[in-house]
């Protein structure tokens, strides 16, 4: 798959950073010495961590060279590491592992989350936010168009769900807080919805298609979006975007 596009991702930087900020606001740590931003992208979430704990060692981890280049340019006083989340191993126990809109791309959370908890100090925190939009029309239609046009399923897996996450994290020895927020983004057109998801969820579906196949896929996807997302009285479109939040504190 081609690398991520930081400019396309940050086109909606304010909307993408808002849940990151709201997740951080619920992290119950006054002090932190060692913090990891797991799946840091272009550094918009890492900047929030640096601002809250200016004296901490803040490390951003991502597998995208393009995203890391953007993050390093924006935050030269932070450390950035190119690595896969599944194989990342910190050099020392951590006060905070912060994963904003990244773990939805990683399979097998039943194994992954206890592993991440084990990297924490006692009373350390694992803070997670993930888009929970697998059943939203944007993502249902990605699968529908692929099926119509004879392409294999390339989308990410559905999340296990809040009850499963509570059990996973509590059994790993954590005190767990979970909540779900649905944001409604005002979009100027159905093409803007495509621009939004093309930076993230739509990437795998287009990655293996040539230019002609992509155009064919996107024409049909646009048509179906028009059917599912009506215009408001002022011509705008409301894009519902549910997100799942978790804050798990490792208990002594």
C-alpha positions as a Markdown table, in Angstrom:
| # | Residue | x | y | z |
|---|---|---|---|---|
| 1 | Unk | 0.0 | 0.0 | 0.0 |
| 2 | Unk | 1.3 | 3.5 | -0.8 |
| 3 | Unk | 2.3 | 5.7 | 2.1 |
| 4 | Unk | -0.1 | 8.0 | 4.0 |
| 5 | Unk | -0.6 | 11.5 | 2.8 |
| 6 | Unk | -0.1 | 14.0 | 5.7 |
| 7 | Unk | -1.5 | 16.9 | 3.8 |
| 8 | Unk | -4.7 | 15.1 | 3.0 |
| 9 | Unk | -5.0 | 13.8 | 6.5 |
| 10 | Unk | -4.4 | 17.3 | 8.0 |
| 11 | Unk | -6.9 | 18.9 | 5.6 |
| 12 | Unk | -9.4 | 18.1 | 8.4 |
| 13 | Unk | -6.8 | 18.6 | 11.2 |
| 14 | Unk | -9.1 | 20.5 | 13.6 |
| 15 | Unk | -11.8 | 17.8 | 13.4 |
| 16 | Unk | -9.2 | 15.0 | 13.8 |
| 17 | Unk | -7.4 | 16.7 | 16.7 |
| 18 | Unk | -10.6 | 17.4 | 18.7 |
| 19 | Unk | -11.1 | 13.8 | 19.9 |
| 20 | Unk | -7.4 | 13.5 | 20.6 |
| 21 | Unk | -7.7 | 16.5 | 22.9 |
| 22 | Unk | -10.9 | 15.1 | 24.6 |
| 23 | Unk | -9.2 | 11.8 | 25.2 |
| 24 | Unk | -6.2 | 13.5 | 26.8 |
| 25 | Unk | -8.4 | 15.5 | 29.1 |
| 26 | Unk | -9.6 | 12.3 | 30.7 |
| 27 | Unk | -6.1 | 10.9 | 31.4 |
| 28 | Unk | -5.7 | 10.9 | 35.2 |
| 29 | Unk | -2.0 | 11.7 | 35.4 |
| 30 | Unk | -0.6 | 14.8 | 37.0 |
| 31 | Unk | 3.0 | 13.9 | 36.2 |
| 32 | Unk | 4.5 | 11.8 | 33.5 |
| 33 | Unk | 8.2 | 11.2 | 32.6 |
| 34 | Unk | 7.9 | 8.7 | 29.8 |
| 35 | Unk | 5.0 | 9.0 | 27.3 |
| 36 | Unk | 4.5 | 7.2 | 24.0 |
| 37 | Unk | 2.1 | 8.4 | 21.2 |
| 38 | Unk | 1.4 | 5.1 | 19.5 |
| 39 | Unk | 0.4 | 5.7 | 15.9 |
| 40 | Unk | 1.3 | 9.4 | 16.1 |
| 41 | Unk | 0.7 | 10.3 | 12.4 |
| 42 | Unk | 1.8 | 13.8 | 11.5 |
| 43 | Unk | 2.3 | 14.8 | 15.2 |
| 44 | Unk | -0.9 | 16.6 | 15.9 |
| 45 | Unk | -1.7 | 14.4 | 18.8 |
| 46 | Unk | 2.0 | 14.3 | 19.9 |
| 47 | Unk | 1.9 | 18.1 | 20.2 |
| 48 | Unk | -0.9 | 17.8 | 22.8 |
| 49 | Unk | 1.2 | 15.5 | 24.9 |
| 50 | Unk | 4.2 | 17.8 | 24.7 |
| 51 | Unk | 2.1 | 20.7 | 25.8 |
| 52 | Unk | 0.7 | 18.9 | 28.8 |
| 53 | Unk | 4.0 | 17.4 | 30.0 |
| 54 | Unk | 6.8 | 19.7 | 28.7 |
| 55 | Unk | 9.4 | 17.9 | 30.8 |
| 56 | Unk | 8.5 | 14.4 | 29.7 |
| 57 | Unk | 10.3 | 12.3 | 27.2 |
| 58 | Unk | 7.7 | 12.0 | 24.5 |
| 59 | Unk | 8.1 | 9.4 | 21.8 |
| 60 | Unk | 5.9 | 9.2 | 18.7 |
| 61 | Unk | 5.7 | 5.8 | 17.0 |
| 62 | Unk | 4.3 | 5.3 | 13.4 |
| 63 | Unk | 5.0 | 3.0 | 10.4 |
| 64 | Unk | 4.6 | 5.8 | 7.9 |
| 65 | Unk | 7.8 | 7.6 | 6.8 |
| 66 | Unk | 5.8 | 10.5 | 5.3 |
| 67 | Unk | 3.8 | 11.0 | 8.5 |
| 68 | Unk | 7.0 | 10.8 | 10.6 |
| 69 | Unk | 8.7 | 13.4 | 8.4 |
| 70 | Unk | 5.9 | 15.8 | 9.1 |
| 71 | Unk | 5.9 | 15.1 | 12.8 |
| 72 | Unk | 9.7 | 15.5 | 13.1 |
| 73 | Unk | 9.5 | 18.9 | 11.3 |
| 74 | Unk | 6.7 | 20.1 | 13.5 |
| 75 | Unk | 8.1 | 18.8 | 16.8 |
| 76 | Unk | 12.0 | 18.7 | 16.8 |
| 77 | Unk | 12.1 | 18.3 | 20.6 |
| 78 | Unk | 10.2 | 15.0 | 20.5 |
| 79 | Unk | 11.6 | 11.6 | 19.6 |
| 80 | Unk | 10.0 | 9.7 | 16.7 |
| 81 | Unk | 10.4 | 6.1 | 15.8 |
| 82 | Unk | 9.4 | 4.2 | 12.7 |
| 83 | Unk | 7.9 | 0.9 | 13.9 |
| 84 | Unk | 4.9 | -1.3 | 13.6 |
| 85 | Unk | 2.5 | -1.1 | 16.6 |
| 86 | Unk | 2.4 | -4.9 | 16.9 |
| 87 | Unk | 6.2 | -5.2 | 17.3 |
| 88 | Unk | 6.9 | -2.0 | 19.2 |
| 89 | Unk | 8.8 | -2.6 | 22.5 |
| 90 | Unk | 9.6 | 0.3 | 24.8 |
| 91 | Unk | 13.0 | 0.5 | 26.4 |
| 92 | Unk | 11.5 | 1.2 | 29.8 |
| 93 | Unk | 8.2 | 1.1 | 31.6 |
| 94 | Unk | 5.9 | 3.9 | 30.6 |
| 95 | Unk | 3.6 | 6.4 | 32.4 |
| 96 | Unk | 1.3 | 6.7 | 29.4 |
| 97 | Unk | 0.6 | 4.9 | 26.2 |
| 98 | Unk | -1.6 | 7.1 | 24.1 |
| 99 | Unk | -3.2 | 5.7 | 21.0 |
| 100 | Unk | -5.4 | 8.2 | 19.1 |
| 101 | Unk | -7.2 | 6.8 | 16.0 |
| 102 | Unk | -4.5 | 4.1 | 15.4 |
| 103 | Unk | -5.4 | 0.8 | 17.0 |
| 104 | Unk | -8.4 | 0.2 | 14.7 |
| 105 | Unk | -5.8 | -0.7 | 12.1 |
| 106 | Unk | -4.2 | -3.4 | 14.2 |
| 107 | Unk | -5.9 | -6.8 | 14.5 |
| 108 | Unk | -6.4 | -9.1 | 17.6 |
| 109 | Unk | -7.0 | -6.6 | 20.4 |
| 110 | Unk | -7.5 | -9.6 | 22.7 |
| 111 | Unk | -3.7 | -10.0 | 22.5 |
| 112 | Unk | -2.6 | -6.5 | 21.8 |
| 113 | Unk | -4.2 | -4.6 | 24.7 |
| 114 | Unk | -2.8 | -6.8 | 27.5 |
| 115 | Unk | 0.6 | -6.5 | 25.9 |
| 116 | Unk | 0.3 | -2.7 | 25.9 |
| 117 | Unk | -0.8 | -2.8 | 29.6 |
| 118 | Unk | 2.3 | -4.8 | 30.4 |
| 119 | Unk | 4.5 | -2.0 | 29.1 |
| 120 | Unk | 3.1 | 0.4 | 31.7 |
| 121 | Unk | 4.4 | 1.3 | 35.1 |
| 122 | Unk | 2.1 | 0.5 | 38.0 |
| 123 | Unk | -0.6 | 3.3 | 37.9 |
| 124 | Unk | 0.4 | 4.0 | 34.3 |
| 125 | Unk | -2.4 | 4.7 | 31.8 |
| 126 | Unk | -3.4 | 3.3 | 28.5 |
| 127 | Unk | -5.6 | 5.8 | 26.6 |
| 128 | Unk | -7.2 | 4.8 | 23.4 |
| 129 | Unk | -9.6 | 6.5 | 20.9 |
| 130 | Unk | -10.8 | 4.7 | 17.8 |
| 131 | Unk | -13.3 | 5.5 | 15.1 |
| 132 | Unk | -16.3 | 3.2 | 15.7 |
| 133 | Unk | -17.9 | 3.7 | 12.3 |
| 134 | Unk | -17.7 | 0.2 | 10.7 |
| 135 | Unk | -21.5 | 0.2 | 10.4 |
| 136 | Unk | -21.8 | 3.8 | 9.3 |
| 137 | Unk | -22.9 | 4.3 | 5.6 |
| 138 | Unk | -19.4 | 5.6 | 4.7 |
| 139 | Unk | -17.9 | 2.3 | 5.5 |
| 140 | Unk | -20.8 | 0.0 | 4.6 |
| 141 | Unk | -20.8 | 1.5 | 1.1 |
| 142 | Unk | -17.0 | 0.9 | 0.8 |
| 143 | Unk | -17.7 | -2.8 | 1.2 |
| 144 | Unk | -20.8 | -2.7 | -1.0 |
| 145 | Unk | -19.0 | -1.0 | -3.9 |
| 146 | Unk | -16.1 | -3.5 | -3.7 |
| 147 | Unk | -18.6 | -6.4 | -3.7 |
| 148 | Unk | -20.4 | -5.0 | -6.7 |
| 149 | Unk | -17.2 | -4.5 | -8.7 |
| 150 | Unk | -15.7 | -7.9 | -7.7 |
| 151 | Unk | -12.9 | -6.7 | -5.4 |
| 152 | Unk | -11.9 | -8.5 | -2.2 |
| 153 | Unk | -12.7 | -7.2 | 1.2 |
| 154 | Unk | -9.7 | -4.9 | 2.1 |
| 155 | Unk | -11.3 | -3.0 | 5.0 |
| 156 | Unk | -10.4 | -3.1 | 8.6 |
| 157 | Unk | -12.1 | -5.4 | 11.1 |
| 158 | Unk | -15.1 | -4.4 | 13.2 |
| 159 | Unk | -14.1 | -3.5 | 16.8 |
| 160 | Unk | -14.9 | -6.1 | 19.5 |
| 161 | Unk | -17.2 | -3.7 | 21.4 |
| 162 | Unk | -17.4 | -2.0 | 24.7 |
| 163 | Unk | -18.2 | -5.2 | 26.8 |
| 164 | Unk | -15.3 | -7.1 | 25.3 |
| 165 | Unk | -12.9 | -4.2 | 25.8 |
| 166 | Unk | -14.0 | -3.8 | 29.5 |
| 167 | Unk | -13.2 | -7.5 | 30.1 |
| 168 | Unk | -9.9 | -7.4 | 28.2 |
| 169 | Unk | -8.6 | -4.5 | 30.1 |
| 170 | Unk | -10.0 | -5.4 | 33.5 |
| 171 | Unk | -8.6 | -8.9 | 33.2 |
| 172 | Unk | -5.3 | -7.3 | 32.4 |
| 173 | Unk | -5.4 | -5.6 | 35.8 |
| 174 | Unk | -6.8 | -2.2 | 34.9 |
| 175 | Unk | -9.4 | 0.2 | 36.2 |
| 176 | Unk | -11.4 | 1.0 | 33.1 |
| 177 | Unk | -13.4 | 3.9 | 31.9 |
| 178 | Unk | -15.2 | 3.7 | 28.5 |
| 179 | Unk | -17.4 | 6.1 | 26.6 |
| 180 | Unk | -18.6 | 6.7 | 23.1 |
| 181 | Unk | -19.1 | 10.0 | 21.3 |
| 182 | Unk | -20.7 | 10.7 | 18.0 |
| 183 | Unk | -19.4 | 13.8 | 16.2 |
| 184 | Unk | -21.4 | 15.4 | 13.5 |
| 185 | Unk | -19.2 | 17.1 | 10.9 |
| 186 | Unk | -20.7 | 19.6 | 8.6 |
| 187 | Unk | -19.5 | 18.8 | 5.0 |
| 188 | Unk | -20.0 | 21.0 | 2.0 |
| 189 | Unk | -20.5 | 18.2 | -0.5 |
| 190 | Unk | -20.5 | 14.5 | -0.9 |
| 191 | Unk | -17.1 | 14.9 | -2.5 |
| 192 | Unk | -15.8 | 16.3 | 0.8 |
| 193 | Unk | -17.0 | 13.1 | 2.5 |
| 194 | Unk | -14.8 | 11.2 | 0.0 |
| 195 | Unk | -11.9 | 13.5 | 0.7 |
| 196 | Unk | -12.3 | 12.9 | 4.4 |
| 197 | Unk | -12.3 | 9.1 | 4.2 |
| 198 | Unk | -9.8 | 8.9 | 1.4 |
| 199 | Unk | -7.1 | 10.0 | 3.9 |
| 200 | Unk | -7.9 | 7.1 | 6.2 |
| 201 | Unk | -10.6 | 4.4 | 5.8 |
| 202 | Unk | -10.8 | 4.4 | 2.0 |
| 203 | Unk | -7.1 | 3.9 | 1.5 |
| 204 | Unk | -7.0 | 0.1 | 1.6 |
| 205 | Unk | -9.9 | -0.2 | -0.9 |
| 206 | Unk | -8.1 | 2.0 | -3.5 |
| 207 | Unk | -4.6 | 0.8 | -2.9 |
| 208 | Unk | -4.5 | -2.1 | -5.3 |
| 209 | Unk | -6.7 | -0.4 | -8.0 |
| 210 | Unk | -5.3 | 1.3 | -11.1 |
| 211 | Unk | -6.3 | 4.8 | -12.0 |
| 212 | Unk | -9.3 | 3.7 | -14.2 |
| 213 | Unk | -10.5 | 1.2 | -11.5 |
| 214 | Unk | -10.2 | 3.9 | -8.8 |
| 215 | Unk | -12.3 | 6.3 | -10.9 |
| 216 | Unk | -15.0 | 3.7 | -11.5 |
| 217 | Unk | -15.1 | 2.8 | -7.8 |
| 218 | Unk | -15.3 | 6.4 | -6.7 |
| 219 | Unk | -18.1 | 7.3 | -9.1 |
| 220 | Unk | -20.2 | 4.5 | -7.7 |
| 221 | Unk | -19.3 | 5.3 | -4.2 |
| 222 | Unk | -20.2 | 9.0 | -4.7 |
| 223 | Unk | -23.6 | 8.0 | -6.2 |
| 224 | Unk | -24.4 | 5.8 | -3.1 |
| 225 | Unk | -23.3 | 8.5 | -0.7 |
| 226 | Unk | -25.7 | 10.9 | -2.3 |
| 227 | Unk | -28.5 | 8.4 | -1.6 |
| 228 | Unk | -27.5 | 7.9 | 2.1 |
| 229 | Unk | -26.5 | 11.5 | 3.1 |
| 230 | Unk | -29.3 | 14.1 | 2.4 |
| 231 | Unk | -28.7 | 17.8 | 2.2 |
| 232 | Unk | -29.6 | 20.0 | 5.0 |
| 233 | Unk | -31.8 | 23.1 | 4.4 |
| 234 | Unk | -28.6 | 25.2 | 4.0 |
| 235 | Unk | -27.0 | 22.7 | 1.5 |
| 236 | Unk | -24.6 | 21.2 | 4.0 |
| 237 | Unk | -24.4 | 17.5 | 4.8 |
| 238 | Unk | -24.0 | 16.1 | 8.4 |
| 239 | Unk | -21.5 | 13.3 | 8.6 |
| 240 | Unk | -22.0 | 11.3 | 11.7 |
| 241 | Unk | -18.7 | 10.0 | 13.1 |
| 242 | Unk | -18.9 | 7.8 | 16.2 |
| 243 | Unk | -15.7 | 7.2 | 18.2 |
| 244 | Unk | -14.9 | 4.9 | 21.1 |
| 245 | Unk | -12.8 | 6.0 | 24.0 |
| 246 | Unk | -11.0 | 4.0 | 26.7 |
| 247 | Unk | -8.8 | 5.1 | 29.6 |
| 248 | Unk | -7.4 | 2.1 | 31.5 |
| 249 | Unk | -5.2 | 2.6 | 34.6 |
| 250 | Unk | -2.9 | -0.3 | 35.6 |
| 251 | Unk | -3.6 | -1.2 | 39.2 |
| 252 | Unk | -0.8 | -2.2 | 41.6 |
